[in-house]
XYZ file of C-alpha atoms in Angstrom:
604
model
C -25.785 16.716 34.354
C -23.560 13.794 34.934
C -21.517 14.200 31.961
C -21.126 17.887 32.584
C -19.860 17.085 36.217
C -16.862 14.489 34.745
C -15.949 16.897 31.869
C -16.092 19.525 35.024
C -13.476 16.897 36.564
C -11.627 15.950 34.051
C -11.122 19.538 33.066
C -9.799 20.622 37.157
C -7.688 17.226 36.261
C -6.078 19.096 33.622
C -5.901 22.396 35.549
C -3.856 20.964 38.228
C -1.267 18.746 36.249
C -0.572 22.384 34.341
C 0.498 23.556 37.819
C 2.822 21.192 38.779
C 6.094 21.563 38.939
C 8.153 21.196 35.945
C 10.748 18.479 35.912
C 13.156 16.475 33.156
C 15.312 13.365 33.229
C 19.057 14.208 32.855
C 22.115 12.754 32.969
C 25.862 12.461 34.994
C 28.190 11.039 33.190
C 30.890 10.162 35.838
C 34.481 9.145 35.233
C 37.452 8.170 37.693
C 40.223 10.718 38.092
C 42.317 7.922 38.141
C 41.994 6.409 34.997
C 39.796 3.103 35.607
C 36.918 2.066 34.089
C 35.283 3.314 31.201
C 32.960 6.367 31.987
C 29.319 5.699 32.763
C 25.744 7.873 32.638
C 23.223 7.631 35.503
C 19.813 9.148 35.675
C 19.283 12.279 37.651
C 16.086 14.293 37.853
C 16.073 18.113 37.378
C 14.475 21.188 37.439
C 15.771 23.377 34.303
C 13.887 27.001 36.120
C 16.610 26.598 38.180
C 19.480 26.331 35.089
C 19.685 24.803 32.563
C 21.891 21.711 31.329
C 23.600 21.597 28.410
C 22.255 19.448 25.613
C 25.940 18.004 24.677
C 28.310 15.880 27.009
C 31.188 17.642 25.006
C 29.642 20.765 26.161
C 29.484 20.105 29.903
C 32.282 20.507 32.498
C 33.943 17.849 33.861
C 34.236 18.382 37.707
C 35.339 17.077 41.055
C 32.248 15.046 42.788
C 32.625 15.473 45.980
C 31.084 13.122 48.495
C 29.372 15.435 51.208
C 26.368 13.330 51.944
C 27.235 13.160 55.742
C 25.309 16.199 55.876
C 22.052 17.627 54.871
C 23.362 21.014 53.741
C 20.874 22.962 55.964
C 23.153 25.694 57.362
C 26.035 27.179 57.186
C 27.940 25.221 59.796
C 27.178 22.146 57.114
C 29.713 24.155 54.875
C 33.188 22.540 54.426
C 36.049 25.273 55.897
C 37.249 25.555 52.305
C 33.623 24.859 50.473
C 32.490 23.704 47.476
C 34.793 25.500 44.855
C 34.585 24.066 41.292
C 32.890 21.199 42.549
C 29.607 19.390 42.839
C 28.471 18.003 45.641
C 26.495 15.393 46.850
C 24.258 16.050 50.021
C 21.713 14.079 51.571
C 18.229 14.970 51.345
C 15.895 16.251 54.033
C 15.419 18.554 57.046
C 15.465 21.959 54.528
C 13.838 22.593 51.337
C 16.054 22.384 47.745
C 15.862 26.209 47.836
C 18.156 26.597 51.271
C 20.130 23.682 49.768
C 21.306 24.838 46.557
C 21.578 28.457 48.176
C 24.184 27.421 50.443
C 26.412 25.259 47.781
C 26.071 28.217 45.319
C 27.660 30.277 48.419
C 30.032 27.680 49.025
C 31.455 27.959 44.960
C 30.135 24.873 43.876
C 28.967 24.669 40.260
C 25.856 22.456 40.921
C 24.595 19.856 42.996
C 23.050 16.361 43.380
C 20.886 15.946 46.419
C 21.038 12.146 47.340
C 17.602 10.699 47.732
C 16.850 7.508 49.043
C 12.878 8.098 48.520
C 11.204 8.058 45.228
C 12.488 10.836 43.468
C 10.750 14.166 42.707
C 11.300 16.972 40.772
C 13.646 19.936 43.319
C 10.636 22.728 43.228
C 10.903 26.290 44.445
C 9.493 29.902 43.523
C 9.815 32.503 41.061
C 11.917 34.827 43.054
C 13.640 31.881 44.224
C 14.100 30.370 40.392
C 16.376 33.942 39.573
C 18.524 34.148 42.117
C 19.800 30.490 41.686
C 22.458 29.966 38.952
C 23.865 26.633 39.328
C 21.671 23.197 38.501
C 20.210 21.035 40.799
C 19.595 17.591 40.517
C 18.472 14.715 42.819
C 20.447 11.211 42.329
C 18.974 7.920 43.489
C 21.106 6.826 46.862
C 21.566 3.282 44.909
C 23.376 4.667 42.137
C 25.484 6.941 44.468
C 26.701 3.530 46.041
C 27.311 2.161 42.573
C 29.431 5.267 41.496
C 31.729 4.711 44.196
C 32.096 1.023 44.272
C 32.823 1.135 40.313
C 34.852 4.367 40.380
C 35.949 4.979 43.599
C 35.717 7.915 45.896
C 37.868 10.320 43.325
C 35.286 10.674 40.736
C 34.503 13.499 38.248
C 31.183 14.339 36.633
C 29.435 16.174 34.281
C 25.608 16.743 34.366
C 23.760 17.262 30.535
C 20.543 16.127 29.621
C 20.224 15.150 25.980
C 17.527 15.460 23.799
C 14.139 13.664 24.211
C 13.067 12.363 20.996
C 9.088 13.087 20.665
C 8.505 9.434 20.133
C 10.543 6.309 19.825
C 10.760 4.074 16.815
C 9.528 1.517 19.541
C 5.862 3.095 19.320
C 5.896 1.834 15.589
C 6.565 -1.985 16.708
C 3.792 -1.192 19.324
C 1.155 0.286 17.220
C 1.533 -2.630 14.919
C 0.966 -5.101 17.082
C -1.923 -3.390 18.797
C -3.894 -2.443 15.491
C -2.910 -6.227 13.938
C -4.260 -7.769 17.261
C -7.927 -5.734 17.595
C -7.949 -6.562 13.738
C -7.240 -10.160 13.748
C -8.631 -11.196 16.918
C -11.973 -8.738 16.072
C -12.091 -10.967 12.998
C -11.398 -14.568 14.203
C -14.221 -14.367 16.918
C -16.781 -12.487 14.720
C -16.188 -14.956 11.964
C -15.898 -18.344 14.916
C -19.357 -16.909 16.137
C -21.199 -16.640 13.477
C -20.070 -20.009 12.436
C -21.100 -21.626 15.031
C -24.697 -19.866 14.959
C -25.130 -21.387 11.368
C -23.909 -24.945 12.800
C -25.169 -24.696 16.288
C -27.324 -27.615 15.679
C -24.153 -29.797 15.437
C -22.479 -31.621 18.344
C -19.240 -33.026 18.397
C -18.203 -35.117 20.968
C -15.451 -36.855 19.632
C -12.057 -36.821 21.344
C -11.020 -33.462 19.292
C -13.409 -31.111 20.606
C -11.326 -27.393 20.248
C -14.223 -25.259 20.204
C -14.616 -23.208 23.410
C -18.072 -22.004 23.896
C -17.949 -17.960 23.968
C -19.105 -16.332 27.248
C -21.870 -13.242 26.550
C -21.153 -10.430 28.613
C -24.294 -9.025 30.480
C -24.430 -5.710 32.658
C -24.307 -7.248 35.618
C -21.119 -8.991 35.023
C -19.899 -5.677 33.607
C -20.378 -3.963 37.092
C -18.810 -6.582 39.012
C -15.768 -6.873 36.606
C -15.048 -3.042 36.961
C -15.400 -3.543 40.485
C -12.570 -6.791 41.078
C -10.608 -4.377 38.361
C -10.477 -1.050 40.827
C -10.119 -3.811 43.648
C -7.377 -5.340 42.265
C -5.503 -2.035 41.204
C -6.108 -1.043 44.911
C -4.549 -4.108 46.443
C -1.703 -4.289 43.932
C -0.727 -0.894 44.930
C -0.289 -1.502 48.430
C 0.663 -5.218 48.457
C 2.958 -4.924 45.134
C 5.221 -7.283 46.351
C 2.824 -10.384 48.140
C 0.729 -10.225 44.697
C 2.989 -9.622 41.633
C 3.979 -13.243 41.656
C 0.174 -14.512 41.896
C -0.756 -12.021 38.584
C 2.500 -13.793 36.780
C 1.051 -17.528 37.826
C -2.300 -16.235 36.507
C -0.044 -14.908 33.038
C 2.051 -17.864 32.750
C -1.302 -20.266 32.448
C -3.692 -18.206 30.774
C -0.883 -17.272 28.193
C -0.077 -21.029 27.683
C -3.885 -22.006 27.355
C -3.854 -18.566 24.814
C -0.682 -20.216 23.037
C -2.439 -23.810 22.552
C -5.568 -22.222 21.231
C -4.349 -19.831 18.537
C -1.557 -22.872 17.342
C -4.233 -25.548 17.554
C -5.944 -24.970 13.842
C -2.372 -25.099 12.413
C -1.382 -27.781 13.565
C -4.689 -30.016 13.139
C -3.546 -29.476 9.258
C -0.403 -31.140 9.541
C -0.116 -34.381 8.178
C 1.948 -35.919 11.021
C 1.214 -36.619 14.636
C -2.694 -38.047 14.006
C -1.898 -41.287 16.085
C -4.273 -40.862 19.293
C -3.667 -42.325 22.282
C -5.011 -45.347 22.950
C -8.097 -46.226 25.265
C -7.971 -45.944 28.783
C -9.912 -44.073 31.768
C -7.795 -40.830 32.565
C -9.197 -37.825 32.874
C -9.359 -35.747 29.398
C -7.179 -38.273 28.146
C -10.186 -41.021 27.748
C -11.285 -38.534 25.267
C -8.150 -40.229 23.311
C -6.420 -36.763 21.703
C -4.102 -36.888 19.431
C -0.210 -37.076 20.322
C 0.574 -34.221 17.919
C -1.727 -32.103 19.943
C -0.067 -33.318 23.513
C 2.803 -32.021 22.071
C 1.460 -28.617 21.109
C 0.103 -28.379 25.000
C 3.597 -29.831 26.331
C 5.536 -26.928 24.081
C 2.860 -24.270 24.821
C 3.349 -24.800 28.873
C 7.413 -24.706 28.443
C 7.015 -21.593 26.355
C 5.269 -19.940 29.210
C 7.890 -21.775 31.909
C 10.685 -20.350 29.931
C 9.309 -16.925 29.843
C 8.950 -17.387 34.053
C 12.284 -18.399 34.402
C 13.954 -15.684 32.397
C 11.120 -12.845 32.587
C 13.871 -10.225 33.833
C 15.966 -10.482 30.998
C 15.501 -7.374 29.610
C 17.323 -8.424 26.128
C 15.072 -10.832 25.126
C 12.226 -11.950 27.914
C 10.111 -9.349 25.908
C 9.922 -11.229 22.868
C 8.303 -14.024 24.756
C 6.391 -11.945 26.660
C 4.855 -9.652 24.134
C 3.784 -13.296 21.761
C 2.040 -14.827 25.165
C 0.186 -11.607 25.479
C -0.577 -11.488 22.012
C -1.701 -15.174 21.933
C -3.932 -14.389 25.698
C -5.778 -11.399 23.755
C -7.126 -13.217 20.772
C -7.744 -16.057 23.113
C -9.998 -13.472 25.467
C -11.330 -12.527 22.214
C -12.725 -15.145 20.717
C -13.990 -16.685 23.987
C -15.799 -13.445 25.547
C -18.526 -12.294 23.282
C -20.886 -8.824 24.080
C -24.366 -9.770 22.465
C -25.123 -6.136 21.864
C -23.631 -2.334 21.115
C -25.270 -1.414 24.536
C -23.491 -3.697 25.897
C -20.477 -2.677 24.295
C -21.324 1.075 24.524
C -21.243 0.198 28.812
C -18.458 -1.666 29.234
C -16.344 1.052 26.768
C -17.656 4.347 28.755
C -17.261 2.622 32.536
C -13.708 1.128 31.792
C -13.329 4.925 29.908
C -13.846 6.342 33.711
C -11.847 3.740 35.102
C -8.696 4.205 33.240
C -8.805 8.286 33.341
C -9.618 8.181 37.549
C -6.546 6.136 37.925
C -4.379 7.947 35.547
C -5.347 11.321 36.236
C -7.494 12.110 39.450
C -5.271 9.437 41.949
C -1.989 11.408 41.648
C -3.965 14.022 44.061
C -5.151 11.340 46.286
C -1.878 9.702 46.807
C 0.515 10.801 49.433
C 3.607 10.485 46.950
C 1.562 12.436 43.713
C 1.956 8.886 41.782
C -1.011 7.778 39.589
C -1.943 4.562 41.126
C -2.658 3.199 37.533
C 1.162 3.756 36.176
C 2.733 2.876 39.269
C 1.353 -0.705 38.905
C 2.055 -0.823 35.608
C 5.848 -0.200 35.880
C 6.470 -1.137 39.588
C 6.683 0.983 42.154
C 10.364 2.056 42.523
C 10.433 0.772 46.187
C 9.237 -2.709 45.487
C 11.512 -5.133 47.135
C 10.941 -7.130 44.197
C 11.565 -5.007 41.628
C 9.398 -6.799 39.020
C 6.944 -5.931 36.625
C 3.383 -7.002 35.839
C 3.279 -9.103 32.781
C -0.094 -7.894 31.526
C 1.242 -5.513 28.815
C 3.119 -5.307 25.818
C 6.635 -4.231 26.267
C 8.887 -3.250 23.600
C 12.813 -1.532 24.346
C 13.129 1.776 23.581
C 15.337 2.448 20.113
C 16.935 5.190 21.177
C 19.455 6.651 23.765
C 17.557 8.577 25.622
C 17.440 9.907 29.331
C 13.832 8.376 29.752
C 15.044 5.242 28.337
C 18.089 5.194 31.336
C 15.647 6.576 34.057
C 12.647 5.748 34.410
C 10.729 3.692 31.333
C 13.250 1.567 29.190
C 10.236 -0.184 28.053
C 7.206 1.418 26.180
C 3.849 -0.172 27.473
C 0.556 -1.303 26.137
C -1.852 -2.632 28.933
C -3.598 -5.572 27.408
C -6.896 -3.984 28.239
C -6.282 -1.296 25.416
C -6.541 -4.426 22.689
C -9.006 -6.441 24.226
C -12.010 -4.074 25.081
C -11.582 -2.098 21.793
C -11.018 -5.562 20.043
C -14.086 -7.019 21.836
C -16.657 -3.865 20.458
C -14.430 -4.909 17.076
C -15.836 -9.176 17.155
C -19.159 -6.755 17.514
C -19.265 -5.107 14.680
C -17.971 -7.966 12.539
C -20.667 -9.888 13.617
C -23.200 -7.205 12.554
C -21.530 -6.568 9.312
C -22.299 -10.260 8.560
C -25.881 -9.991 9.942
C -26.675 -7.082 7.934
C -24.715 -8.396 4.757
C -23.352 -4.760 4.913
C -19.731 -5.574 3.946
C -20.338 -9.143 2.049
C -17.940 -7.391 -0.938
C -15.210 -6.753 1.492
C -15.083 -10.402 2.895
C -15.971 -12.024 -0.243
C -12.807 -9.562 -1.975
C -10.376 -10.674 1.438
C -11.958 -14.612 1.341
C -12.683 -15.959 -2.285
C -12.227 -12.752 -4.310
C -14.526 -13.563 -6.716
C -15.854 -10.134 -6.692
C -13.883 -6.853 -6.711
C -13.394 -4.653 -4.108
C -15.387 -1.545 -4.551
C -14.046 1.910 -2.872
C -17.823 2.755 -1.867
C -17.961 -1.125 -0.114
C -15.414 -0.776 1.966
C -15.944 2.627 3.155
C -20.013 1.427 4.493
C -17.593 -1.295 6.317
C -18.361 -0.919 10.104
C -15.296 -3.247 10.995
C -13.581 -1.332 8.564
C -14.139 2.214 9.770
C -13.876 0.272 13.638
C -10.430 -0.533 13.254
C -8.648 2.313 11.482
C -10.792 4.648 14.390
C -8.639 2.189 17.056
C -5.700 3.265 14.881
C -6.244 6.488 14.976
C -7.199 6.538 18.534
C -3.709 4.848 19.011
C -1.672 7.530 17.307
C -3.734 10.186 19.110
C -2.260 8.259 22.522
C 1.114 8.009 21.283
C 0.994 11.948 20.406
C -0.440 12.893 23.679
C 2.501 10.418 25.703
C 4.908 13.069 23.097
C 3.340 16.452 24.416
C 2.932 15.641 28.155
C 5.730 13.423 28.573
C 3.807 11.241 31.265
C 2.172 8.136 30.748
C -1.497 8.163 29.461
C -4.486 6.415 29.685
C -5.146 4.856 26.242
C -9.377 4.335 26.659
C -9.242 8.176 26.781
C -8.654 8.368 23.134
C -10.072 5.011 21.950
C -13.112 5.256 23.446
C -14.095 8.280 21.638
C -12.695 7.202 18.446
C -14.402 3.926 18.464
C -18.011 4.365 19.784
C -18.446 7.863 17.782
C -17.177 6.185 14.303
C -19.358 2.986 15.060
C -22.481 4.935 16.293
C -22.278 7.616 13.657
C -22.125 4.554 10.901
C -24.938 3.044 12.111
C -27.394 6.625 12.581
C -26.018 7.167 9.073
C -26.992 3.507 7.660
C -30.189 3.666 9.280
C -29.552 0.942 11.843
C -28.787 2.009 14.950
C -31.761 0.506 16.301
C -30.972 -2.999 15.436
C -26.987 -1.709 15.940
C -28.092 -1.335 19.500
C -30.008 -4.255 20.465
C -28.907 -6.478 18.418
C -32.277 -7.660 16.982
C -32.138 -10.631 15.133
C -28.397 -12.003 15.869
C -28.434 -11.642 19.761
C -30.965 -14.651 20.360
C -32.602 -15.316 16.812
C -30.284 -16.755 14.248
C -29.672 -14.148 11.617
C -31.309 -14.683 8.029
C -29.341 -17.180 5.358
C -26.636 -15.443 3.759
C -27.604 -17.618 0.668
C -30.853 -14.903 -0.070
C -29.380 -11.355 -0.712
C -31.088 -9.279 2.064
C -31.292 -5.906 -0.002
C -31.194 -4.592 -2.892
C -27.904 -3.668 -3.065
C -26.739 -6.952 -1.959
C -24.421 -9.033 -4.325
C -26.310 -11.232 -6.438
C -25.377 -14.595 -7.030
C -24.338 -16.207 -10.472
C -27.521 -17.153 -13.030
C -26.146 -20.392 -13.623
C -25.764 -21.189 -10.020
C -29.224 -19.526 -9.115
C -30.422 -23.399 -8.292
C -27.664 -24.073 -5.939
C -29.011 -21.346 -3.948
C -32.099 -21.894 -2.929
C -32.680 -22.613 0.752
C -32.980 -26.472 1.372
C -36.835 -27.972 2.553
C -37.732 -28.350 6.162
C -36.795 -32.140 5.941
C -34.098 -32.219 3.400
C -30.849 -33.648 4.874
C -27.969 -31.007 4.773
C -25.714 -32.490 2.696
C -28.020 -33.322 -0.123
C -28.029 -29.298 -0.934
C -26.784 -28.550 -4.372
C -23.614 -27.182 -5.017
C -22.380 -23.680 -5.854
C -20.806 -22.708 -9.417
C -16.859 -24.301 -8.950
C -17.610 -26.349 -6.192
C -16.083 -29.863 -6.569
C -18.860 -33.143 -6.458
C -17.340 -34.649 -3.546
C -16.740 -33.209 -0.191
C -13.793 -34.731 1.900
C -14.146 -35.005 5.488
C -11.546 -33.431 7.667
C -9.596 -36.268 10.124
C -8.841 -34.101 12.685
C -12.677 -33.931 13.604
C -12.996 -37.459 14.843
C -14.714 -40.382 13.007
C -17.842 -39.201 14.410
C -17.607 -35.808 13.231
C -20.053 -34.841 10.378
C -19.068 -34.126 6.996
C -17.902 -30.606 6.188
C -20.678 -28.052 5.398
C -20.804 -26.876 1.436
C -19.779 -22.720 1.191
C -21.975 -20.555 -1.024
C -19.926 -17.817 -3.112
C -20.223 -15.352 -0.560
C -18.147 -18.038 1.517
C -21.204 -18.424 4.486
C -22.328 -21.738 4.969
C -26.106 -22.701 4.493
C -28.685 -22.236 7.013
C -29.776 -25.645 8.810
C -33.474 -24.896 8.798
C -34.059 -28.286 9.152
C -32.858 -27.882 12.853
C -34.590 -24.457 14.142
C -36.855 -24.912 16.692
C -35.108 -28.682 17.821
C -33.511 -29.264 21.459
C -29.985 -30.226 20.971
């Protein structure tokens, strides 16, 4: 019944943006009649059931703007004594509606008009009846852009109004869709791969000064609820208080991002052979821990990076290069250091962020006194911030081509980072369970060591496989729907779908949903050595390296363990793990480290 009452929703959602009133971004292209400057567009926002603009600026006619905005164009005494002929005039807005407006400057001779708004601008709306006796076109001009026509081209002015083409979708969506899928992918990998890891090695400790590892965080319902919660709180508060907490969200960006930076760099540079001088011994905080200088450095350039972008976060030529690599860097940070134990888990977090995202896209626009959604006006500043800047918790790339939208209203195409990073967290999920289940040991193996081909059949049963082309393809389903209804969307719509359907209908077709669901056997029991095929259709290992892969006695010491096929005699110990750090752990062919079993059942 619940379901049936949101698709019920959802569907009068749908019903009512079909009703609104139609509206497009144009263009004026204004000139001086004097022969200054060089000419120059400005957005205007149009109704085309009143008429139509042409397509072409070589098409449209150039005429006299005339400044009229003293009045409100209400009635006829607001007429000039020799009107409006072969002109288009600028009137303020208010007092009447757009229908008495453009009714009285068609009477008047002129051959359109801008109406000069100093509010958020909406599309000029009327009736049928109304729609067919109008022939001119009516437009509505921000006042801030009437003040910059006249200080750049002075008061005698001409202009034409066209609206160009819209292009379905920018080239920009490709740049976006290739970061998004290469994030979820990489990030889904790094912490399903870091987790498991650590499961086979959780017996180890090290406390030397290098200590990189952050522990990963397991989501449980409860902290599910109360995220959603701060989330709709947040949105809430950053829609009326913009301006008092836009630069708190970019002090929380500009750390996070930095602490994202250091932790994705820090395994690359651990491997260079320079910088391993530590610093010496002394009684600082952290820095008793004696680091090494190289990776001071890495912290000191990480921080700057994430200064810089501060400083210069408005420069729209560049800024969102920086931008988009700290968010990239904060997302596979979030991913590898938030875990969900479980597909229910995952399965509530996806559906109650799925309702989150569509309420604030879709149903708030009817709840709002100015028809905005709450969600999109956050995301690209309200137009009447003070401010005028933008949250920092997306992925911004230019749009490629000249385009109205591109001069009006959205320069930038957006990507909020929670699209990568829930998706990407259900992603780490079914990694993990690939590994538990040894359903996709081909595919890693092929990827890893490739010492076994890549079968068609093994990648297809691959759960992280078929997770991340579904994001993919819940992507381009987004980026179509942003095409047909020309207003921003809410991504989870489409992902959500994609993602849980192709994961659950996997697992019911594998035969484990069950342990899919819960989690049995990986969410608090350590999963089964990867060193004994689980099934039968399992990879075996090499005959002459059957010996190297039995499972070491109770009281064996780790490192005695034989080694696999290839696998040189001595093992070198890495230097970046301390001198107290133990020696590195020998990899089977299916590249999975051995199972401690001297160590289950020990306190640490």
């Amino acid at each position: 019944m619940a379901a049936a009452a949101a698709l019920a929703r959802l569907a009068a959602a749908f019903l009512l943006l079909a009703t609104q009133v139609a509206c497009e971004y144009g263009m004026v292209h204004v000139v001086s009649e004097t022969g200054g400057p060089r000419g120059k567009d400005y957005c205007i926002l149009y109704n085309p059931q009143w008429a139509h603009l042409p397509h072409d600026l070589s098409k449209a006619s150039l005429l006299q703007l005339r400044d009229w905005t003293a009045s409100v164009l209400c009635s006829p005494p607001d007429l000039p004594t020799k009107g409006f002929s072969n002109q288009i005039p600028l009137v303020a807005r208010g007092n009447c509606t757009f229908y008495e407006k453009v009714r009285l400057a068609q009477g008047g001779g002129a051959r359109g008009l801008l109406i000069v708004s100093k509010e958020t601008l909406v599309p000029p709306g009327g009736n049928k009846t109304q729609y067919e006796e109008i022939g001119i076109p009516v437009a509505l001009l921000s006042y801030k852009d009437m003040l910059d026509i006249f200080k750049n081209f002075g008061r005698a002015v001409r202009a034409a109004l066209y609206a160009p083409n819209e292009p379905m979708l920018d080239y920009n969506m490709v740049i976006i869709f290739v970061m998004a899928v290469g994030t979820v992918a990489l990030g889904g990998y790094w912490a399903g791969s870091r987790d498991v890891k650590k499961r086979y090695m959780k017996h180890k400790r090290d406390d030397g000064p290098e200590k990189q590892e952050d522990e990963a965080v397991d989501v449980t319902p409860v902290m599910i609820c109360v995220f959603v919660v701060m989330c709709c709180s947040m949105l809430v508060l950053l829609y009326y208080f913009y301006d008092q907490l836009v630069y708190v969200i970019i002090g929380i960006f500009c750390l996070s991002s930095s602490t994202g930076l250091y932790s994705c760099l820090a395994p690359l540079v651990q491997r260079l052979p320079f910088g391993r001088c530590r610093v010496p011994d002394n009684s600082l905080p952290y820095f008793h821990k004696r680091p090494r200088v190289s990776m001071l450095l890495l912290a000191l350039l990480c921080l700057a990076v994430s200064v810089v972008w501060g400083i210069f976060r408005n420069e729209d030529q560049w800024a969102w290069v920086l931008q988009d690599a700290l968010g990239v860097a904060f997302c596979l940070y979030m991913l590898k250091t938030i875990r969900l134990p479980t597909f229910k888990a995952c399965t509530l977090l996806l559906l109650v962020l799925f309702v989150y995202d569509v309420f604030f896209v879709f149903i708030t626009p009817f709840l709002t006194k100015s028809g905005n959604s709450i969600m999109v006006e956050v995301a690209t500043g309200p137009s009447d911030s003070a401010t005028h800047e933008k949250l920092p918790m997306v992925l911004k790339v230019p749009r490629l081509n000249a385009s109205p939208l591109a001069l009006c209203d959205r320069p930038f195409s957006l990507l909020g980072f929670g699209d990568i990073l829930v998706p990407g967290l259900l992603v780490a999920y079914c990694h993990r369970f690939d590994i538990q289940v040894q359903s996709s040991r081909v595919y890693f193996v092929a990827c890893t060591v490739g010492s076994q081909p890549l079968s068609l059949r093994s990648l297809l049963l691959s759960s992280r496989f078929f997770r991340t082309r579904a994001y993919g393809i819940g992507l381009l389903v987004t980026f179509m729907a942003l095409a047909l209804m020309q207003r921003g969307q809410p991504a989870l719509l489409y992902l959500v779908p994609c993602t849980l359907i192709t994961s659950c209908a996997l697992a019911l077709w594998r035969r484990e949903l069950g342990m899919f669901w819960t989690g049995s056997g990986f969410a608090k029991d350590l999963p089964q050595s990867p060193w004994a095929p689980s099934s039968a259709d399992s990879p075996q290992p090499r005959k002459d390296s059957d010996t190297g892969l039995s499972q070491p006695p109770p009281g064996e010491e780790l490192a005695k363990c034989p080694l696999p096929h290839g696998q040189p005699p001595e093992l070198s110990v890495p230097e970046e793990t301390g001198a107290g750090a133990s020696p590195q752990e020998p990899v089977s062919p299916e590249g999975h480290a051995p199972e401690p079993t001297s160590v289950v059942g020990t306190s640490a």
